[in-house]
mmCIF file of N, CA and C in Angstrom:
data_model
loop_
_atom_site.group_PDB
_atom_site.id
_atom_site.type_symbol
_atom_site.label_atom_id
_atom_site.label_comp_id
_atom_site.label_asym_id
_atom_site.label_seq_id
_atom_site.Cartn_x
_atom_site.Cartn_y
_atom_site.Cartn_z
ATOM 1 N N UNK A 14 -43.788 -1.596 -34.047
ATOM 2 C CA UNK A 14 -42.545 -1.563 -33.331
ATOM 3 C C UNK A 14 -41.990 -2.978 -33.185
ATOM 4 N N UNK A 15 -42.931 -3.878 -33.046
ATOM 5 C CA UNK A 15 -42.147 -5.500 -33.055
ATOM 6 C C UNK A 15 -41.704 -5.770 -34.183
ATOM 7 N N UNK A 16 -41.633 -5.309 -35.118
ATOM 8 C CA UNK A 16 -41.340 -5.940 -36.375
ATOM 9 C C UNK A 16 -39.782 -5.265 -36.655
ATOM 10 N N UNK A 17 -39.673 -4.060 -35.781
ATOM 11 C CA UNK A 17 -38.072 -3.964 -35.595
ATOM 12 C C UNK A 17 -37.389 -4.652 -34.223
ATOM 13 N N UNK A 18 -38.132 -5.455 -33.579
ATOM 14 C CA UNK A 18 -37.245 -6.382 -32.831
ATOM 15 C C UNK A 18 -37.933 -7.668 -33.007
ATOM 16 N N UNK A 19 -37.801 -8.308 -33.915
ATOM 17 C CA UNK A 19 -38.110 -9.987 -34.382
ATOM 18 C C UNK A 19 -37.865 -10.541 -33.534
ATOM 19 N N UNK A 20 -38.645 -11.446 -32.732
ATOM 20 C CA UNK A 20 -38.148 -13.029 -31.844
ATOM 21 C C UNK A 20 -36.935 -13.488 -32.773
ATOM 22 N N UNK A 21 -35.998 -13.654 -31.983
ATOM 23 C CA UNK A 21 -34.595 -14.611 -32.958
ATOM 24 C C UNK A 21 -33.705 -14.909 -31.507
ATOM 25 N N UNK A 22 -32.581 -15.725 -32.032
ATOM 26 C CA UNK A 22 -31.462 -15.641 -30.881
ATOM 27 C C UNK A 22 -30.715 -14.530 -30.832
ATOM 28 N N UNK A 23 -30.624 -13.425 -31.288
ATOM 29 C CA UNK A 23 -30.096 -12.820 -31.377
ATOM 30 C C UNK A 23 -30.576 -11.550 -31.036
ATOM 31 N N UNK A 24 -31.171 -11.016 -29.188
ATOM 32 C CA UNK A 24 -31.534 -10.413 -28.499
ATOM 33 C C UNK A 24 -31.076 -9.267 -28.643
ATOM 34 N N UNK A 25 -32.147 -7.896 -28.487
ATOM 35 C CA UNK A 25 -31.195 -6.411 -28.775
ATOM 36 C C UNK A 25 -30.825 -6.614 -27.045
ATOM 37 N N UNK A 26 -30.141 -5.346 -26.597
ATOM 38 C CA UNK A 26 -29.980 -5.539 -25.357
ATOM 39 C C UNK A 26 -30.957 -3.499 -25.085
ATOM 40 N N UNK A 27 -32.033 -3.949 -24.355
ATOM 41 C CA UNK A 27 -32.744 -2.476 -24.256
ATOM 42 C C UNK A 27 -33.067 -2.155 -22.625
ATOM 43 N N UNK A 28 -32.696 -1.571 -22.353
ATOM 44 C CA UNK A 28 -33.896 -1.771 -20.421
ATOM 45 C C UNK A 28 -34.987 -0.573 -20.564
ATOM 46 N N UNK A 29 -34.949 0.282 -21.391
ATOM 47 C CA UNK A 29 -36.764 0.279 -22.264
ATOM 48 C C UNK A 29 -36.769 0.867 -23.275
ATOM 49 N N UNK A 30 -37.863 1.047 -23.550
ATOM 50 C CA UNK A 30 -38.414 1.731 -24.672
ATOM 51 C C UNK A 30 -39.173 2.988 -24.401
ATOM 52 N N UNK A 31 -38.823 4.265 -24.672
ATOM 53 C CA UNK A 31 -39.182 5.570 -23.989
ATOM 54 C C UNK A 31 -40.347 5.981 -24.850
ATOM 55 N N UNK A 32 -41.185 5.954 -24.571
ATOM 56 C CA UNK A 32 -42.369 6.525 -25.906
ATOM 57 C C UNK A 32 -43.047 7.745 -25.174
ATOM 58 N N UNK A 33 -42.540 8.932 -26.215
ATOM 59 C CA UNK A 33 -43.113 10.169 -25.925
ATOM 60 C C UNK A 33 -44.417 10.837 -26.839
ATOM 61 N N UNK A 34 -45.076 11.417 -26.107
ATOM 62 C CA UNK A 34 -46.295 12.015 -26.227
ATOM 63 C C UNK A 34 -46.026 13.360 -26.702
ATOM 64 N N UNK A 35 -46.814 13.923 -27.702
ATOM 65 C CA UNK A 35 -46.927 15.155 -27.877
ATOM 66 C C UNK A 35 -48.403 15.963 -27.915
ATOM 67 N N UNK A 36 -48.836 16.498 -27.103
ATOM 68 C CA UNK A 36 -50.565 16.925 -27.072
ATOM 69 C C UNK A 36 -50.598 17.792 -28.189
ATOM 70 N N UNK A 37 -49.025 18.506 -28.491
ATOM 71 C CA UNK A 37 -49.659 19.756 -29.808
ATOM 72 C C UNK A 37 -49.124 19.156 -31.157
ATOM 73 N N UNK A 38 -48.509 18.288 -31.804
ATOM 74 C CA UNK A 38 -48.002 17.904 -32.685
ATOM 75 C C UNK A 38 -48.585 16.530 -33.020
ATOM 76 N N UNK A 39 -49.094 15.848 -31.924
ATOM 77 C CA UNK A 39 -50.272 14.439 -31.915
ATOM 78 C C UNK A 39 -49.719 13.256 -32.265
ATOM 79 N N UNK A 40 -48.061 13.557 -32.143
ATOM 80 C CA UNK A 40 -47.001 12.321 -32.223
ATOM 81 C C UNK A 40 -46.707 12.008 -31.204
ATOM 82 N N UNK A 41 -46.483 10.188 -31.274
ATOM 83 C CA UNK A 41 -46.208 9.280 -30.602
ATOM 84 C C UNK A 41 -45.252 8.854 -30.918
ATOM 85 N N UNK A 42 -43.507 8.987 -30.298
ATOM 86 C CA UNK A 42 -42.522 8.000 -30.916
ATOM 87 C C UNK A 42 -42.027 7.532 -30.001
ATOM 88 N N UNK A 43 -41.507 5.986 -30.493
ATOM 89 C CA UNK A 43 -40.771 5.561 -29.297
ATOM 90 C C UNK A 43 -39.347 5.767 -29.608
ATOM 91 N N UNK A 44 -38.054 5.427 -28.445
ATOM 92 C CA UNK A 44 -36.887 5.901 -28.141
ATOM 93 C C UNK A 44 -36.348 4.717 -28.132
ATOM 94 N N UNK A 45 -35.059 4.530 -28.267
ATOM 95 C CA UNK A 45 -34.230 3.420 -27.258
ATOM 96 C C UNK A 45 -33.577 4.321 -26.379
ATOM 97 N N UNK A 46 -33.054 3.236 -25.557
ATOM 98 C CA UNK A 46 -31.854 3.553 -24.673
ATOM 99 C C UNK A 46 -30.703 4.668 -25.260
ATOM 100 N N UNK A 47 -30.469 5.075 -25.887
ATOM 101 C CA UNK A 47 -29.868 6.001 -26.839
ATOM 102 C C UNK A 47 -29.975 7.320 -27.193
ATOM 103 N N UNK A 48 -31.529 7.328 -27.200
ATOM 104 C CA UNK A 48 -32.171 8.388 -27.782
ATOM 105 C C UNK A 48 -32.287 8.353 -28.945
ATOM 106 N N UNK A 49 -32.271 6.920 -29.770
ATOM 107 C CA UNK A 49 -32.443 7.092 -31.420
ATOM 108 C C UNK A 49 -34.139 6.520 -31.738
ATOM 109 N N UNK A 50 -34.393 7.260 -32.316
ATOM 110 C CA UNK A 50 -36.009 7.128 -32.542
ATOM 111 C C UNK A 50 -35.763 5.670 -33.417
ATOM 112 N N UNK A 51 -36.998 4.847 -33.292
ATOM 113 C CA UNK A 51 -37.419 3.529 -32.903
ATOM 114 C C UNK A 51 -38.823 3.724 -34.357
ATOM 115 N N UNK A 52 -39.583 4.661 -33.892
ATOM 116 C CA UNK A 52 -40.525 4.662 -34.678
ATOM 117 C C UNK A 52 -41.621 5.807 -34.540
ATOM 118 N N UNK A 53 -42.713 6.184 -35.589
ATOM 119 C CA UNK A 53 -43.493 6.846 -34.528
ATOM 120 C C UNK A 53 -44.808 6.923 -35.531
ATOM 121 N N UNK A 54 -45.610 7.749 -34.905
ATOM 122 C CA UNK A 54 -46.872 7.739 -35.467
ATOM 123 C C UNK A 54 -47.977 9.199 -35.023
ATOM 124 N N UNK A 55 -48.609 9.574 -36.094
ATOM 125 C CA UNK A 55 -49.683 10.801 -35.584
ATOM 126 C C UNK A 55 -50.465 10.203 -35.595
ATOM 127 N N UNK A 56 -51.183 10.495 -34.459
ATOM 128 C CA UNK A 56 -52.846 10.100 -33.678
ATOM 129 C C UNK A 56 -53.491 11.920 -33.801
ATOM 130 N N UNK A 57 -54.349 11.796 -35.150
ATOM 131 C CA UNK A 57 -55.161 13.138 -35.275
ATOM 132 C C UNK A 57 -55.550 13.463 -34.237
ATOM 133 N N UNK A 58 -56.323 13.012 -33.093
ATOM 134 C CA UNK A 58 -57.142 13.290 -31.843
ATOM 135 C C UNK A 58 -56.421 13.635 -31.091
ATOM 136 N N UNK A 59 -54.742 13.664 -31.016
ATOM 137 C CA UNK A 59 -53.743 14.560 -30.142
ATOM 138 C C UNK A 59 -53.587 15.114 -30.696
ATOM 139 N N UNK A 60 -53.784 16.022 -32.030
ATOM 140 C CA UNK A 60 -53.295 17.097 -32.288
ATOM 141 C C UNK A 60 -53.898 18.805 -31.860
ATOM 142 N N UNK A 61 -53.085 18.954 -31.189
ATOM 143 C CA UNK A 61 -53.590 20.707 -30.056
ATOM 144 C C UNK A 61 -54.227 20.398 -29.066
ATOM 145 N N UNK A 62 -54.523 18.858 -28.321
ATOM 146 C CA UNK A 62 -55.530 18.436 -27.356
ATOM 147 C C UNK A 62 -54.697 19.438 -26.038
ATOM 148 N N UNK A 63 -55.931 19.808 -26.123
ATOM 149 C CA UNK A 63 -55.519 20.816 -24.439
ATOM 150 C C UNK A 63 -55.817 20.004 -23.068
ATOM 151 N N UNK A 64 -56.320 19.411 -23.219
ATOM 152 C CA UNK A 64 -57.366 18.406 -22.265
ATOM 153 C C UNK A 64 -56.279 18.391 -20.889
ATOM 154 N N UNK A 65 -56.273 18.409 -19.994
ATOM 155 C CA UNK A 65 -55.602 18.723 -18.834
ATOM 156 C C UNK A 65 -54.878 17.527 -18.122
ATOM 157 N N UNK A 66 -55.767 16.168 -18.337
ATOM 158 C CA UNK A 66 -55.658 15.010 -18.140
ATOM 159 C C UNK A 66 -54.801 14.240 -19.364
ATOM 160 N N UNK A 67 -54.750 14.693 -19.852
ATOM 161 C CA UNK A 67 -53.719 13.942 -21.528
ATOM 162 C C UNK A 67 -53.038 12.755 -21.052
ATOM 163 N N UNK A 68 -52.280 13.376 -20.375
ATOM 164 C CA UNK A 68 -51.326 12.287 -20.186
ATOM 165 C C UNK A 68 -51.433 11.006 -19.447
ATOM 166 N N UNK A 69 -52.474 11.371 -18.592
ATOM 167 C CA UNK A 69 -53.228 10.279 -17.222
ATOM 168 C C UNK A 69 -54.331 9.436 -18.284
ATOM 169 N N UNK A 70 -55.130 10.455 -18.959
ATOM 170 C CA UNK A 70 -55.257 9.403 -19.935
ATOM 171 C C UNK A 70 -54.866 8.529 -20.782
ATOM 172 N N UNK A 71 -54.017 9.171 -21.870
ATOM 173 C CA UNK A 71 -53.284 8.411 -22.638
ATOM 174 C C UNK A 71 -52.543 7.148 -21.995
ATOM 175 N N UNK A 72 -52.072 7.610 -20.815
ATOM 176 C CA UNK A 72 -50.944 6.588 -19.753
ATOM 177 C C UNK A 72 -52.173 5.284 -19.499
ATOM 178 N N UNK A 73 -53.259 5.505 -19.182
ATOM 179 C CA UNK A 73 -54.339 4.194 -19.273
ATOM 180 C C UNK A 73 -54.467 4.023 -20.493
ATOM 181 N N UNK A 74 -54.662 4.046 -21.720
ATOM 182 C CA UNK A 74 -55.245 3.741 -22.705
ATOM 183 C C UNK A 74 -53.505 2.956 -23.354
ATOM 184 N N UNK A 75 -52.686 3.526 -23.007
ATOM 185 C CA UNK A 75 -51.481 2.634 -23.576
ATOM 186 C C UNK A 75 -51.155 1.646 -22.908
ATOM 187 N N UNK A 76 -51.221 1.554 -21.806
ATOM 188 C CA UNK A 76 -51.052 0.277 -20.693
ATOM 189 C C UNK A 76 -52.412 -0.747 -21.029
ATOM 190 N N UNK A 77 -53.675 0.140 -21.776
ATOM 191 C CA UNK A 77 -54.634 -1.389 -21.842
ATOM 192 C C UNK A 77 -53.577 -1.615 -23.054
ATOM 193 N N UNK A 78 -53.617 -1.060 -24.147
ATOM 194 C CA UNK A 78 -53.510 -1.676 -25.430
ATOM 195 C C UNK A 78 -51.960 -2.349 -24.914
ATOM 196 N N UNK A 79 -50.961 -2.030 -24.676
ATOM 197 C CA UNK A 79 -49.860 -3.123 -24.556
ATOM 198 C C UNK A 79 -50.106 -4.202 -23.422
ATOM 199 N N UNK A 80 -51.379 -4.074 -22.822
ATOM 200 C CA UNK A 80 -51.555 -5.450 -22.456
ATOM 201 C C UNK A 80 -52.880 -6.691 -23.542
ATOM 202 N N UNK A 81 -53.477 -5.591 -24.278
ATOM 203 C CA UNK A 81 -54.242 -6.998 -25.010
ATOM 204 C C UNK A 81 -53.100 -7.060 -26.264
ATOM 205 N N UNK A 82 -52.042 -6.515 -26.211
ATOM 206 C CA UNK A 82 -50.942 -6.980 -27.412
ATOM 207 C C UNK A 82 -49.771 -7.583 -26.871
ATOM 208 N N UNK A 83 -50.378 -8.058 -25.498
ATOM 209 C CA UNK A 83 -48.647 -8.849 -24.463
ATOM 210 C C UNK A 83 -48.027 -10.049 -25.201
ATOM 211 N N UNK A 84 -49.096 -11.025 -25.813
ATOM 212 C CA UNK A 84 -48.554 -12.446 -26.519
ATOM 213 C C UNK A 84 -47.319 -11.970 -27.961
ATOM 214 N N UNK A 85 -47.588 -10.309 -28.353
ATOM 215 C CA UNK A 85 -46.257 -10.117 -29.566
ATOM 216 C C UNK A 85 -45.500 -9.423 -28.925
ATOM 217 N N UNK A 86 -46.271 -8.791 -27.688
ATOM 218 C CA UNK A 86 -44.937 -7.525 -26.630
ATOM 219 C C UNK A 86 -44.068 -8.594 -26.319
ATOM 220 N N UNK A 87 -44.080 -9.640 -25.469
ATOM 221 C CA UNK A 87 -43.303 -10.378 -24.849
ATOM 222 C C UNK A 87 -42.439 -10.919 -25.452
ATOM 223 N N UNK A 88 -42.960 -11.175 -26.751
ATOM 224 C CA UNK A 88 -41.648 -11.799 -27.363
ATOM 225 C C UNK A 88 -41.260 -11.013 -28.433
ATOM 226 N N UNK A 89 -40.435 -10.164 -28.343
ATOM 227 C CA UNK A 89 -40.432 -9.139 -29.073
ATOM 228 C C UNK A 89 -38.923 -9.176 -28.975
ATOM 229 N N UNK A 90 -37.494 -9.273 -29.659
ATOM 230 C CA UNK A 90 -36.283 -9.756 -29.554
ATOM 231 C C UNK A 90 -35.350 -8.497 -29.107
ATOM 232 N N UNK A 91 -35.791 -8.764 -27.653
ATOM 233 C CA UNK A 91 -35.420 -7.950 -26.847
ATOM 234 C C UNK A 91 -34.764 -8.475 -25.542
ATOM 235 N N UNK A 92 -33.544 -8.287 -25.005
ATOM 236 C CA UNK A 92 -33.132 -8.860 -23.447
ATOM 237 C C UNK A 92 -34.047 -8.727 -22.583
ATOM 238 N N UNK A 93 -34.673 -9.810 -21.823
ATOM 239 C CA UNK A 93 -35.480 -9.810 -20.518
ATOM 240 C C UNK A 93 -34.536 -8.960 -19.530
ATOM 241 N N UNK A 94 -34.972 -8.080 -18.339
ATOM 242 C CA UNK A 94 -36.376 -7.669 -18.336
ATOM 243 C C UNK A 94 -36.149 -6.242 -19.680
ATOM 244 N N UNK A 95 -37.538 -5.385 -19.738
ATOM 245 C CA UNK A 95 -37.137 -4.117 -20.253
ATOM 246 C C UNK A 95 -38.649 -3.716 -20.294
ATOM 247 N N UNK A 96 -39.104 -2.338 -20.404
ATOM 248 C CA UNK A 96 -40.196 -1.553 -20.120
ATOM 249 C C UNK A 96 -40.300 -0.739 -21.109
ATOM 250 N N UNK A 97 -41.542 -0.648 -21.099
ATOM 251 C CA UNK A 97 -42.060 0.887 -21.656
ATOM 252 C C UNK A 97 -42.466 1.847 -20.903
ATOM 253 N N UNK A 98 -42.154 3.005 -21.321
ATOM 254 C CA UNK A 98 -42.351 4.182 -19.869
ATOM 255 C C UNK A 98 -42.554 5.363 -21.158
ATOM 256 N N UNK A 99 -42.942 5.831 -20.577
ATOM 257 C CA UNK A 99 -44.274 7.667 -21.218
ATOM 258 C C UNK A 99 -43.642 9.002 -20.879
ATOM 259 N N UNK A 100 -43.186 9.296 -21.614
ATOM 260 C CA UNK A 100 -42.184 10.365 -21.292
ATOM 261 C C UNK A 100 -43.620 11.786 -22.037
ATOM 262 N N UNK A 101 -43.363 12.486 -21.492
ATOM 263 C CA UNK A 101 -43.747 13.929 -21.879
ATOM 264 C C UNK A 101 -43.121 14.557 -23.133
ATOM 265 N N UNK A 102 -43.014 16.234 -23.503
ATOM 266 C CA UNK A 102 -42.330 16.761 -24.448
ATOM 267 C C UNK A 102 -41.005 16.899 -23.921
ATOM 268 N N UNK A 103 -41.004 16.909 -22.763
ATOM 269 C CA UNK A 103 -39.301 17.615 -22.649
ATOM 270 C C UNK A 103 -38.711 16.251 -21.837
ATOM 271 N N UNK A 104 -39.285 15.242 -22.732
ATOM 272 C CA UNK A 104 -38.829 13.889 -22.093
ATOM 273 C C UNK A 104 -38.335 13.585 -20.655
ATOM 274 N N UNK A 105 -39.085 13.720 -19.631
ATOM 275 C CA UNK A 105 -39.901 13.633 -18.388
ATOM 276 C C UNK A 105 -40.106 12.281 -18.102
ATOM 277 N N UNK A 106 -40.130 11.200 -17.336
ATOM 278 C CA UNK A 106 -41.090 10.382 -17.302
ATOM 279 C C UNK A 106 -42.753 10.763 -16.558
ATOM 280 N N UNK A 107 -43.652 10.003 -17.197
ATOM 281 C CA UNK A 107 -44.990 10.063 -17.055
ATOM 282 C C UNK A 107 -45.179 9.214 -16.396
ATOM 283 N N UNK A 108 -44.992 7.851 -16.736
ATOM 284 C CA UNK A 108 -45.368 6.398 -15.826
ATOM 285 C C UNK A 108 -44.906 5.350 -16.971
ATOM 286 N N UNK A 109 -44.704 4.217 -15.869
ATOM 287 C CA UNK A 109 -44.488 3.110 -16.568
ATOM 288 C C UNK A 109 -45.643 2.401 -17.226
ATOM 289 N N UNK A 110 -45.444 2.073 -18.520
ATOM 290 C CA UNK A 110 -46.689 1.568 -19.126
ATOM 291 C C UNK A 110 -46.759 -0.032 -19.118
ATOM 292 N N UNK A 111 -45.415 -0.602 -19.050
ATOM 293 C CA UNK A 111 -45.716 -2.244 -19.452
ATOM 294 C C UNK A 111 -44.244 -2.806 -19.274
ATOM 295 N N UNK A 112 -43.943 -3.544 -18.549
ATOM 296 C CA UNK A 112 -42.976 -4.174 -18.235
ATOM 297 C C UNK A 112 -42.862 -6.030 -18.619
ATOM 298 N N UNK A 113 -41.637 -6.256 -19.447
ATOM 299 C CA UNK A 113 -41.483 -7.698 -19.718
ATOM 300 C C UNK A 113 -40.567 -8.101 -18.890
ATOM 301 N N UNK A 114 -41.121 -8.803 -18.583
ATOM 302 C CA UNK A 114 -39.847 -9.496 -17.445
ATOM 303 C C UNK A 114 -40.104 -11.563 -17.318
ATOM 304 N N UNK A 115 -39.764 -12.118 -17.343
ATOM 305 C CA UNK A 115 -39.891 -13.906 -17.471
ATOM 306 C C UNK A 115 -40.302 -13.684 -15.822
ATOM 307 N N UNK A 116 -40.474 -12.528 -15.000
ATOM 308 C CA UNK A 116 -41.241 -12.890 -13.114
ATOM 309 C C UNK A 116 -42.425 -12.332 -13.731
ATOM 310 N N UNK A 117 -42.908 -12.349 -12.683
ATOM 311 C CA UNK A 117 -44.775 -11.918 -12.503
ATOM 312 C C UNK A 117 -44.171 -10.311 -12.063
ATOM 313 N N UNK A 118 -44.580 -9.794 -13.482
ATOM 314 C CA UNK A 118 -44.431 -8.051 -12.988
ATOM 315 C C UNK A 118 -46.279 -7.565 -12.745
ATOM 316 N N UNK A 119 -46.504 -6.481 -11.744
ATOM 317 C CA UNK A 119 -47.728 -6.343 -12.303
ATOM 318 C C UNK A 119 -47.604 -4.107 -11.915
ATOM 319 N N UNK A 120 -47.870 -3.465 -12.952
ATOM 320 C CA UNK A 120 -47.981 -1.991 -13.008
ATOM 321 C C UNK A 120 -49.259 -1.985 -12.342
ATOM 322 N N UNK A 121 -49.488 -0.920 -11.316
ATOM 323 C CA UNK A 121 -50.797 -0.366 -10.648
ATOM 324 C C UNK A 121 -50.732 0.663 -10.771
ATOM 325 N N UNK A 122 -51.665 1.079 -11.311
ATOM 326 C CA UNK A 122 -52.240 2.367 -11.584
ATOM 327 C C UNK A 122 -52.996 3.519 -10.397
ATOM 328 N N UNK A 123 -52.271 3.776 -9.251
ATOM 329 C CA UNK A 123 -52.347 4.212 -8.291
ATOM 330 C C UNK A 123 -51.855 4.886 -7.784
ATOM 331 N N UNK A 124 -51.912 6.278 -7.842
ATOM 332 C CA UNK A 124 -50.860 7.311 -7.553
ATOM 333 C C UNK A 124 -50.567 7.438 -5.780
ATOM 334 N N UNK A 125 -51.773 7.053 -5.426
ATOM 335 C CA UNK A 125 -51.447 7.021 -3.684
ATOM 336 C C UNK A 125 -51.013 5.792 -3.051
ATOM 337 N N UNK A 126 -50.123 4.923 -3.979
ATOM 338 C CA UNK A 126 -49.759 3.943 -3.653
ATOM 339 C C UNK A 126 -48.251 3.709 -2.528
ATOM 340 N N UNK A 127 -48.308 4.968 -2.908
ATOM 341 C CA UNK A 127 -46.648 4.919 -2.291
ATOM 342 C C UNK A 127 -46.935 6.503 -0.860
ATOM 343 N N UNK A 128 -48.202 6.761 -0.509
ATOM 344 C CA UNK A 128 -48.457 7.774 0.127
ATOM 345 C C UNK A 128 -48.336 7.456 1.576
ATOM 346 N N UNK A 129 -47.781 8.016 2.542
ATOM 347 C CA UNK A 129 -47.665 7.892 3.515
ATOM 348 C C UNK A 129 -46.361 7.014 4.060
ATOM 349 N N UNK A 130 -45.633 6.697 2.679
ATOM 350 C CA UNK A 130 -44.508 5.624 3.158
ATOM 351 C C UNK A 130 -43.586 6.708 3.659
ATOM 352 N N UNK A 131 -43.505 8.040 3.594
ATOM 353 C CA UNK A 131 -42.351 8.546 4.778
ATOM 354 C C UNK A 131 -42.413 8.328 6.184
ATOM 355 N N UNK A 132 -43.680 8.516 6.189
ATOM 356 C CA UNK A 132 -44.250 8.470 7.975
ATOM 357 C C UNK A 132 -43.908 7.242 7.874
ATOM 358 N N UNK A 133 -44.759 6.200 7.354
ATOM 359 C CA UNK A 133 -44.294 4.971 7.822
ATOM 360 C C UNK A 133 -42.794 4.643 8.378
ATOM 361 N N UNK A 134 -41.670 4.654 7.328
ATOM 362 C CA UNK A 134 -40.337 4.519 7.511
ATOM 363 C C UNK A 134 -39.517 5.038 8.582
ATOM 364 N N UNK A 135 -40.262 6.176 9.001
ATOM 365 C CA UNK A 135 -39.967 7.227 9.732
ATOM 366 C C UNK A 135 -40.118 6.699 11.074
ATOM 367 N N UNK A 136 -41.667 6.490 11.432
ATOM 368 C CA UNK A 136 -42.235 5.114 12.551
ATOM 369 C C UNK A 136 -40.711 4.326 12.877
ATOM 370 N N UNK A 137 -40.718 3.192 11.521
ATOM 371 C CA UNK A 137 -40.007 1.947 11.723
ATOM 372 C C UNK A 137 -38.727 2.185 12.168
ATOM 373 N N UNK A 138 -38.056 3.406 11.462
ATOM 374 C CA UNK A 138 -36.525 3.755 12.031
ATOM 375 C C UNK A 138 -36.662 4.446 13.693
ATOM 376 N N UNK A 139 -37.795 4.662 13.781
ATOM 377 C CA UNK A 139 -37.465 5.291 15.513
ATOM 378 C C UNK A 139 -38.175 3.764 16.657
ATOM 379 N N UNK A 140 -38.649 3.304 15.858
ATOM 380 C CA UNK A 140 -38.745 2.011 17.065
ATOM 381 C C UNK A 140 -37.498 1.023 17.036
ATOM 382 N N UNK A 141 -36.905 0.938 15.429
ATOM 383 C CA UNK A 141 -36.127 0.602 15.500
ATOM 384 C C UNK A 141 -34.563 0.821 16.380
ATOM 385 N N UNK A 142 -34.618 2.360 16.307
ATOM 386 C CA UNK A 142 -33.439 3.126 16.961
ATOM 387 C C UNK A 142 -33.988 2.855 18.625
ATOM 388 N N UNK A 143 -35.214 2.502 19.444
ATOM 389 C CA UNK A 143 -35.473 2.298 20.741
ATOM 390 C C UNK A 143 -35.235 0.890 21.385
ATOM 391 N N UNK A 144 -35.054 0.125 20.337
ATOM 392 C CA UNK A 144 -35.185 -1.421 20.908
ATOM 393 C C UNK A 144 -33.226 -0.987 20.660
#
């Protein structure tokens, strides 16, 4: 996929790259902003994988590999910032896999990361509404 966006001055302009999964067809393609396919590839070991976890897996195993490939991700001739994100079959998002950005981005892999922030907010707006 870097080799269709070359480091040059001459930046695509993307805010990501949609790469969808298929568990019964065992293709991987990525998207632009557009919806025009980018590229793609069959991985035999997805083909008919029933496995229940697919996607929670795959979603770790693509976030390691685009991070031990960050030194050609990053410079990849593309407008800062822009992401990769994991879309499903009926193009869904799954999770974000890898974000370029020139700040300190960092993806956590933590689904209860964001758990309990209603209550929380909820708290802060009624003490807030008492003072």
């Amino acid at each position: 996929m870097a080799s269709k966006f070359p480091a040059n001055e001459d930046t695509s302009i993307l805010t990501d790259i949609h790469v969808q999964a298929s568990q019964d067809s065992g293709e991987l393609i990525a998207f632009n902003d557009d919806d025009e396919e980018i590229t793609r590839v069959v991985i035999d070991s997805w083909i008919d994988c029933k496995d229940e976890n697919f996607y929670d897996e795959i979603t770790t195993m693509l976030r390691n590999q685009l991070a031990k490939m960050h030194d050609m991700v990053d410079k990849m001739g593309i407008l800062k910032p822009y992401s990769f994100v994991l879309e499903d079959d009926d193009k869904e998002p799954v999770g974000e896999l890898y974000v370029v950005d020139d700040e300190d981005t960092v993806i956590i892999d933590d689904k209860d990361l964001m758990s309990g922030l209603d209550k929380d907010l909820d708290s802060f707006l009624d003490n807030l509404m008492k003072e």
